[in-house]
Tab-separated table of C-alpha atoms in Angstrom:
chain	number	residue	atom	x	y	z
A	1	UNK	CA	7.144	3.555	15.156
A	2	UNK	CA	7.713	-0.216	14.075
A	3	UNK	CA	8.887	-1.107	11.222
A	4	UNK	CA	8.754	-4.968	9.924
A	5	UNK	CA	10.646	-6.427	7.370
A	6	UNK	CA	8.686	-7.351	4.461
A	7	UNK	CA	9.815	-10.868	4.425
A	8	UNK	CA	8.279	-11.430	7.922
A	9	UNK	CA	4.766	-10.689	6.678
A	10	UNK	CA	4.893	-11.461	2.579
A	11	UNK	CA	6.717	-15.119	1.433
A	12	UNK	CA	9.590	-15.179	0.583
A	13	UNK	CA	10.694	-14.564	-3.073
A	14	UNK	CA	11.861	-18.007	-3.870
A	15	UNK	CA	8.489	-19.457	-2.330
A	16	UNK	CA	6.801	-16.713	-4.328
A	17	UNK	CA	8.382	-17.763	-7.183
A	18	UNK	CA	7.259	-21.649	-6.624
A	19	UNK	CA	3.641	-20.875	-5.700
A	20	UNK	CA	3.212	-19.080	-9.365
A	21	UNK	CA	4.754	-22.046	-10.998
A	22	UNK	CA	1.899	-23.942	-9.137
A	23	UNK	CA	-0.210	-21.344	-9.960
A	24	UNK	CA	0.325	-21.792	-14.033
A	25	UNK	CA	-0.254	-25.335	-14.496
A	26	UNK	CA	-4.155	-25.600	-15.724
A	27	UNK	CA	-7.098	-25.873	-13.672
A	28	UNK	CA	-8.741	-22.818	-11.543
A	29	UNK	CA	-10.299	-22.804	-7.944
A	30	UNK	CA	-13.144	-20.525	-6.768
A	31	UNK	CA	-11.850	-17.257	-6.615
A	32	UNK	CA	-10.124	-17.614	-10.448
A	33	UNK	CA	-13.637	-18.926	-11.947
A	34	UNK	CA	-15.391	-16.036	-9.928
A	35	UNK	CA	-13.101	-13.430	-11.138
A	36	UNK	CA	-12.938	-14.527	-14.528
A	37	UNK	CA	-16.692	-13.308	-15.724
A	38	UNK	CA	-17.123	-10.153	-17.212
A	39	UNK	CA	-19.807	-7.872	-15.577
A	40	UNK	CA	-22.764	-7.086	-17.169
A	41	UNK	CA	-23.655	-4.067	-15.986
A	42	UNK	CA	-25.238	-1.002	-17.676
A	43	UNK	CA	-23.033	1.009	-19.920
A	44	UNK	CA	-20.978	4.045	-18.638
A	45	UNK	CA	-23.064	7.562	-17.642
A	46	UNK	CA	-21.302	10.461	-16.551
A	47	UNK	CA	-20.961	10.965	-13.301
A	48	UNK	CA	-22.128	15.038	-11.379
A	49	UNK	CA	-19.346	16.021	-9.528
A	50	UNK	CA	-22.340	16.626	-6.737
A	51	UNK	CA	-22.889	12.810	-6.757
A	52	UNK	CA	-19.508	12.176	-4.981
A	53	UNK	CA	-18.627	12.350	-1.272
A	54	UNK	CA	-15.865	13.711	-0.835
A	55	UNK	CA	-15.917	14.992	2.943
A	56	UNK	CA	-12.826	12.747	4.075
A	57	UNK	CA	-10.765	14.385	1.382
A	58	UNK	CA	-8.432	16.252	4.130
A	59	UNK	CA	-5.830	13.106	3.629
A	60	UNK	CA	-3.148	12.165	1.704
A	61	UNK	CA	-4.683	8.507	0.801
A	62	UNK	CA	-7.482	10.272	-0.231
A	63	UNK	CA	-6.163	12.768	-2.312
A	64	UNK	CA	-3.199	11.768	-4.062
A	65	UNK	CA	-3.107	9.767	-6.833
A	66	UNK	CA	-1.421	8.275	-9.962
A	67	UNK	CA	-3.788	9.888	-12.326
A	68	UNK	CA	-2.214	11.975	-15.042
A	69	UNK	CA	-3.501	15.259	-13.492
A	70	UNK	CA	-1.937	13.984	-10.223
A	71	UNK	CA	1.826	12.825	-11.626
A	72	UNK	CA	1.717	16.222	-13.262
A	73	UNK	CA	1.132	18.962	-10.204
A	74	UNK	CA	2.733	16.420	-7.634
A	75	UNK	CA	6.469	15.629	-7.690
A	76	UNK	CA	6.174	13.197	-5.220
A	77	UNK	CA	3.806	10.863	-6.540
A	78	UNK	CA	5.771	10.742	-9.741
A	79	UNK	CA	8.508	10.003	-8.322
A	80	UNK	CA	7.066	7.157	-6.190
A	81	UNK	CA	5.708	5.741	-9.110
A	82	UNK	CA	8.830	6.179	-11.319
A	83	UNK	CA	11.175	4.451	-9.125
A	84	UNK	CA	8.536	1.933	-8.860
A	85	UNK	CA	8.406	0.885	-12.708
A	86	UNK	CA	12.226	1.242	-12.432
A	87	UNK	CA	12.569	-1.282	-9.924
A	88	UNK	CA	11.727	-3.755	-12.558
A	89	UNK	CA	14.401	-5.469	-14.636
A	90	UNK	CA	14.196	-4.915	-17.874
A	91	UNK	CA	13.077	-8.038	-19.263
A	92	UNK	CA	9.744	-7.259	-17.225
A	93	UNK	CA	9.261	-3.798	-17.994
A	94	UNK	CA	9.420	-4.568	-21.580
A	95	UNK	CA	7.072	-7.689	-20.947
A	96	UNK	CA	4.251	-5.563	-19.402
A	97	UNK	CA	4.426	-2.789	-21.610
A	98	UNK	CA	3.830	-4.696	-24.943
A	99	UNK	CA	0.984	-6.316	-23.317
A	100	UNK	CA	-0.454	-3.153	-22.200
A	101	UNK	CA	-0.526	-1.757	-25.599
A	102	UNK	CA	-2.128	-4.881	-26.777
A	103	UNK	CA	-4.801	-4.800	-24.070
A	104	UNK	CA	-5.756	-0.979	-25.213
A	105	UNK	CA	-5.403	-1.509	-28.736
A	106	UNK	CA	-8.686	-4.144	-27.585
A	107	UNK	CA	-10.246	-1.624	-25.086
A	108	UNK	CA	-9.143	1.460	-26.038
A	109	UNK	CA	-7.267	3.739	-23.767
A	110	UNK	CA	-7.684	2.817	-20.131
A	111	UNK	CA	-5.105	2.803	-16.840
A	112	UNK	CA	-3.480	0.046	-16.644
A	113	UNK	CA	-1.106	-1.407	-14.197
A	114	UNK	CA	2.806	-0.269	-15.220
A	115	UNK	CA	4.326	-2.875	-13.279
A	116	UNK	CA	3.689	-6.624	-12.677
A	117	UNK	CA	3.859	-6.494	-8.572
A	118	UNK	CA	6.122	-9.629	-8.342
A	119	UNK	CA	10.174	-10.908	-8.276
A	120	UNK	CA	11.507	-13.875	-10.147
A	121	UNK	CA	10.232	-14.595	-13.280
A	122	UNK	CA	7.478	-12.200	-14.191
A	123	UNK	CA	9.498	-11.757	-17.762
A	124	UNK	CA	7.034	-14.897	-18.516
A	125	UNK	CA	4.251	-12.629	-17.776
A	126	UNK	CA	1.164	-13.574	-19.814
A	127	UNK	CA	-2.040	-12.005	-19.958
A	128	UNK	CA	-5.918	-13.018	-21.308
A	129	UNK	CA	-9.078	-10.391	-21.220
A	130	UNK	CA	-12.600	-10.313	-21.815
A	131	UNK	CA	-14.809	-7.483	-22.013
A	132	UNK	CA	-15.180	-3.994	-23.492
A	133	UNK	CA	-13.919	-0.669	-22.877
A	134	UNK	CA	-16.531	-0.294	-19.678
A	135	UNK	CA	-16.599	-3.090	-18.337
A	136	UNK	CA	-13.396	-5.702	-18.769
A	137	UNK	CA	-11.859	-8.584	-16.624
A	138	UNK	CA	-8.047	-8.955	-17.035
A	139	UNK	CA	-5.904	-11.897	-16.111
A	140	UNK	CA	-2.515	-12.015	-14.966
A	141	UNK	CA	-0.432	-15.242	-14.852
A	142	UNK	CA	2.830	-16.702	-14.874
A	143	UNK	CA	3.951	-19.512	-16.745
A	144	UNK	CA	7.095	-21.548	-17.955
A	145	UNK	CA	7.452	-19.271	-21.004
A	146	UNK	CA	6.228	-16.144	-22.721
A	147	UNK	CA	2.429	-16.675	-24.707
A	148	UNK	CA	1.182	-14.671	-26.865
A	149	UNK	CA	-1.472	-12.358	-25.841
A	150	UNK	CA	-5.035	-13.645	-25.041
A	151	UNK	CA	-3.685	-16.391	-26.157
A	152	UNK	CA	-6.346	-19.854	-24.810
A	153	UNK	CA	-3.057	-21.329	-23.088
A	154	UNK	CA	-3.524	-18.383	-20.629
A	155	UNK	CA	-7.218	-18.615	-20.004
A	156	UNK	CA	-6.495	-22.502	-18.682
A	157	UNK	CA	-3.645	-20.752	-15.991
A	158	UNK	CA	-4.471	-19.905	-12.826
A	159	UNK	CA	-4.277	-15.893	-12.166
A	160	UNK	CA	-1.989	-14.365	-9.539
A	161	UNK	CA	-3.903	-11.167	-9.873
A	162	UNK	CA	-7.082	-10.139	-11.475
A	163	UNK	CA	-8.129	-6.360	-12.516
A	164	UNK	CA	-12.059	-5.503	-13.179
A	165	UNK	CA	-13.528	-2.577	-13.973
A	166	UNK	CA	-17.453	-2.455	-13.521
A	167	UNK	CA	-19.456	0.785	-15.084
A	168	UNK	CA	-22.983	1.064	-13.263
A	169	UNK	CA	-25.967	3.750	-14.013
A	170	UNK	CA	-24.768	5.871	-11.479
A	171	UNK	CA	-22.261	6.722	-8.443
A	172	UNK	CA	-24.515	6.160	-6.147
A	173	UNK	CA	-25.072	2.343	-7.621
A	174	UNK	CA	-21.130	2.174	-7.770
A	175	UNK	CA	-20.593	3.947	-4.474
A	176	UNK	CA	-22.814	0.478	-3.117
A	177	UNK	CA	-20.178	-1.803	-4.461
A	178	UNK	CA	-17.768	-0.695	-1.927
A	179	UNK	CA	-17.888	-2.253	1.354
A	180	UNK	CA	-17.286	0.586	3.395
A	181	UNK	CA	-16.981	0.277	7.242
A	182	UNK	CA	-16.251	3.224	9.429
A	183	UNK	CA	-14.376	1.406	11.850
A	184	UNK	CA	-15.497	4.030	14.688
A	185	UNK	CA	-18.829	3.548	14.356
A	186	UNK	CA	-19.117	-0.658	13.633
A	187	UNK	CA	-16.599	-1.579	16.424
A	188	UNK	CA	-17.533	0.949	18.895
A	189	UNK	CA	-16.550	-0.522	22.560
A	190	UNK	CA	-14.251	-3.224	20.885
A	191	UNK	CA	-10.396	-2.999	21.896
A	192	UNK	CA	-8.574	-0.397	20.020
A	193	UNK	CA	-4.857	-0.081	19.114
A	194	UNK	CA	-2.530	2.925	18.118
A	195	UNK	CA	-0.623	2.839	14.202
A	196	UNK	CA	1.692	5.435	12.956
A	197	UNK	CA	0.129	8.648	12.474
A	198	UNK	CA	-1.860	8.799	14.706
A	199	UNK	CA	-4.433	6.339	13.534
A	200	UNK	CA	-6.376	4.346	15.640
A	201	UNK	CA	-7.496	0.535	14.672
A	202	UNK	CA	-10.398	-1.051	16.267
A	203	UNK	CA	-10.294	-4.947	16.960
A	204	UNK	CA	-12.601	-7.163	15.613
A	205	UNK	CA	-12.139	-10.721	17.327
A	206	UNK	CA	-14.002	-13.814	17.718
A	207	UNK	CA	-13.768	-17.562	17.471
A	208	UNK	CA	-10.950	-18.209	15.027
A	209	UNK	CA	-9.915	-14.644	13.754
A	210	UNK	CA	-8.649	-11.698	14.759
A	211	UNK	CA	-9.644	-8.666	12.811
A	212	UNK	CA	-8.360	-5.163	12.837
A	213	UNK	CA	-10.335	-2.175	11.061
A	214	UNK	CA	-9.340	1.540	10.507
A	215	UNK	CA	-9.926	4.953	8.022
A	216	UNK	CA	-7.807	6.461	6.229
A	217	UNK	CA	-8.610	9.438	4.085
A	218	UNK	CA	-11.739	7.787	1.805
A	219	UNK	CA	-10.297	4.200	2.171
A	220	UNK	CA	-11.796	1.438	4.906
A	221	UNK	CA	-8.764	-0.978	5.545
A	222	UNK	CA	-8.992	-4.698	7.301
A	223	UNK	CA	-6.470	-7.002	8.221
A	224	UNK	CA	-7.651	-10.453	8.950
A	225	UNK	CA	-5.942	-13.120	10.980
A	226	UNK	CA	-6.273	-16.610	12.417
A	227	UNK	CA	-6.163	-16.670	15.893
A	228	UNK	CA	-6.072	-20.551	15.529
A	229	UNK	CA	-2.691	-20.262	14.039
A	230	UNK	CA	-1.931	-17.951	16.619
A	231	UNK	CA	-1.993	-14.850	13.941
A	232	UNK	CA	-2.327	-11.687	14.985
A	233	UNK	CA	-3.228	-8.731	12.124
A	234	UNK	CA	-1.085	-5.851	13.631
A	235	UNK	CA	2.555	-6.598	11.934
A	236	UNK	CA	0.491	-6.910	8.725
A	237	UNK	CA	-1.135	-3.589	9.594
A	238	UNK	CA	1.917	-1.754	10.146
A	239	UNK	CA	3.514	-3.031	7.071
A	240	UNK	CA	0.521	-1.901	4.894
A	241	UNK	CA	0.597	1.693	6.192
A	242	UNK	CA	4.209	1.568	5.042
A	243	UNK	CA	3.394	0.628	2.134
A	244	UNK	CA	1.046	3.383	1.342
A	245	UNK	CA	3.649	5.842	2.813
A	246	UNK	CA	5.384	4.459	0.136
A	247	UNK	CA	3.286	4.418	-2.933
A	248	UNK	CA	0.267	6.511	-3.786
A	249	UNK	CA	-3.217	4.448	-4.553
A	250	UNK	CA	-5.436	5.638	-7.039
A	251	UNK	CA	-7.343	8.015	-5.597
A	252	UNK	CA	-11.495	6.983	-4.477
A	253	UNK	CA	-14.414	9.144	-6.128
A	254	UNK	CA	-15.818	9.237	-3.738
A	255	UNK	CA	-15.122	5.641	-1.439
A	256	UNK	CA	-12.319	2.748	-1.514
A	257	UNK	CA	-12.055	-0.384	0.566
A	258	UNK	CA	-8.852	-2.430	1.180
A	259	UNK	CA	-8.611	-5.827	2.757
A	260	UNK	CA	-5.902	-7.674	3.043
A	261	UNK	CA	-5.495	-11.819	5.246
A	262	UNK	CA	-2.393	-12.764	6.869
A	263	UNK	CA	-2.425	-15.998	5.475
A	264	UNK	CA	-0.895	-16.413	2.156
A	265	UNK	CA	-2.873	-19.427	0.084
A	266	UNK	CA	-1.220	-20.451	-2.579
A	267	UNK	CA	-4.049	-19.994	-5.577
A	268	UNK	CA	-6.285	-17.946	-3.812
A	269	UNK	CA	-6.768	-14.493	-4.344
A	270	UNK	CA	-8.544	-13.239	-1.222
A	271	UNK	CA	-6.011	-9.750	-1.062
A	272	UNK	CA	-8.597	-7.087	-2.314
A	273	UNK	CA	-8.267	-3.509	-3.224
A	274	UNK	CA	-11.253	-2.074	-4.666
A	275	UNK	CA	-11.872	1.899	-5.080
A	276	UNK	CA	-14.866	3.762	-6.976
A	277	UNK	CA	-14.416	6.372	-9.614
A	278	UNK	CA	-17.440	8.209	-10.057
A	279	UNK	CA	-19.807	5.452	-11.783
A	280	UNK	CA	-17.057	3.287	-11.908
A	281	UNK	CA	-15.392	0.382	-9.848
A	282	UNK	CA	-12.341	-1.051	-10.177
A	283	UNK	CA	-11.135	-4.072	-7.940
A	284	UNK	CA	-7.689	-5.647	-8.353
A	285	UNK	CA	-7.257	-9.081	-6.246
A	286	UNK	CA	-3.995	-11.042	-5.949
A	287	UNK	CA	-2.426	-14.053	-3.751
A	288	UNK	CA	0.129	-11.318	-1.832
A	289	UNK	CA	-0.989	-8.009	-0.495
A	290	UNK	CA	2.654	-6.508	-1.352
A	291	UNK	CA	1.704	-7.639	-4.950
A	292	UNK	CA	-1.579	-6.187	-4.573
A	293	UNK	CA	-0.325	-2.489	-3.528
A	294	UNK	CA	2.319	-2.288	-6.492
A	295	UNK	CA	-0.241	-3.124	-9.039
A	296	UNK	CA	-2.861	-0.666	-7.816
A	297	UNK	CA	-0.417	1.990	-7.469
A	298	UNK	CA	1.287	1.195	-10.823
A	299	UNK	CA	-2.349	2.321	-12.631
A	300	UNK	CA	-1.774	4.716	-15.102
């Protein structure tokens, strides 16, 4: 099996560190303003149990978790997510844990992300929300110093990473959310390649990308790269499953769908992991997949 080093797939912490100094100054593009609405949707239901699919629960994607349940009867995943929170300096942990308990003091208790996904200077972590306990939209930026929380300084910064939670009628109306793809089935006949584990990705390629699909457990994961820039999506691909080997996702009721581009843009936000909890949806984007992985798996 291959294994890359993250810096040939994820920029570099000092250029990480520049692009979210670019990133605070004010102004937005499309993704921030998009991201930055609350949804409206229909207050929370519960969910029958019967309601969720859960016939690709036989892997360990699928089934593991960083619920409390989950940290409790699994050793492993608390340890994954333990030395991941540890990782942190101090200054950071400290940072994201007062803001957390000023975000549920707002919405009450709901998982939040333990860690802030990033290197250099994430002790000037500042956060804005809007919403309610069902449905909220939380900001996370970066900036030259320390604001207070929700403060309107941060609303005028441009997010590295934005978490959403959307509460629909039903899980069947949540389960639609998900853009689910069982790569089998939509790229049947297209070129295939081989991943750890025994996992087989399908290509997807055309006129300026090249695309790779597979399933994991109840998760549909995409890589996309420009062919023009003479990208191809497999190094990205193999880092990712490393990634997960490493840390344990939030578990899908009943579907999840990951996609992830090559190309880093600075102030974009096109790396996307979004997983359904019964009537529930939660979708976290950032501007680095790497980012993107340690905040999902940091929910708690």
């Amino acid at each position: 099996m291959l294994n890359f080093k993250k810096l040939s797939l994820v920029v570099p912490v000092a250029l990480i560190a520049g692009t979210l100094a670019a990133c605070s100054q004010p102004g937005s593009n499309n993704a921030a303003d998009s991201s930055s609405t609350t949804s409206s949707s229909s207050s929370a239901s519960n969910t029958n149990n019967n309601d969720v699919d859960n016939s690709n629960a036989g892997s360990p994607i699928a089934t593991v978790g960083n619920d409390n349940n989950t940290l409790q009867n699994n050793p492993s995943a608390k340890r994954a997510l333990d030395r991941l929170i540890k990782a942190q300096p101090t200054p950071q942990r400290d940072r994201i844990k007062v803001l957390n308990t000023d975000l549920q003091a707002k919405l009450g208790k709901v998982a939040l992300p333990q860690v802030t996904g990033l290197g250099q200077g994430s002790e000037n972590l500042n956060i804005a929300y809007t919403g309610n306990h069902n449905n909220y939209t939380i900001n996370y930026t970066v900036g030259d110093k320390p604001l207070a929380f929700n403060s309107p300084a941060v609303t005028k910064q441009n997010p590295y990473a934005v978490l959403q939670k959307q509460t629909f009628n039903s899980a069947d109306e949540a389960k639609k959310q998900i853009s689910y793809i069982v790569a089998e089935d939509a790229f049947s006949g297209m070129p295939v390649t081989g991943l750890k584990s025994g996992i087989t990705a399908f290509y997807d390629q055309g006129a300026g990308h090249s695309n790779l699909y597979w399933n994991e457990g109840n998760w549909s994961l995409g890589v996309k790269a420009n062919s023009l820039a003479n990208q191809k999506p497999d190094p990205l691909a193999h880092q990712v499953l490393d990634w997960l080997d490493q840390y344990f996702l939030p578990a899908p009721k009943s579907v999840g769908q990951i996609s992830f581009n090559s190309t880093i843009t600075p102030r974009m936000r096109d790396q996307v992991i979004k997983w359904q909890d019964g009537n529930i949806v939660f979708t976290l984007t950032a501007h680095d997949p790497e980012t993107a992985v340690k905040m999902a798996a940091s929910i708690r």
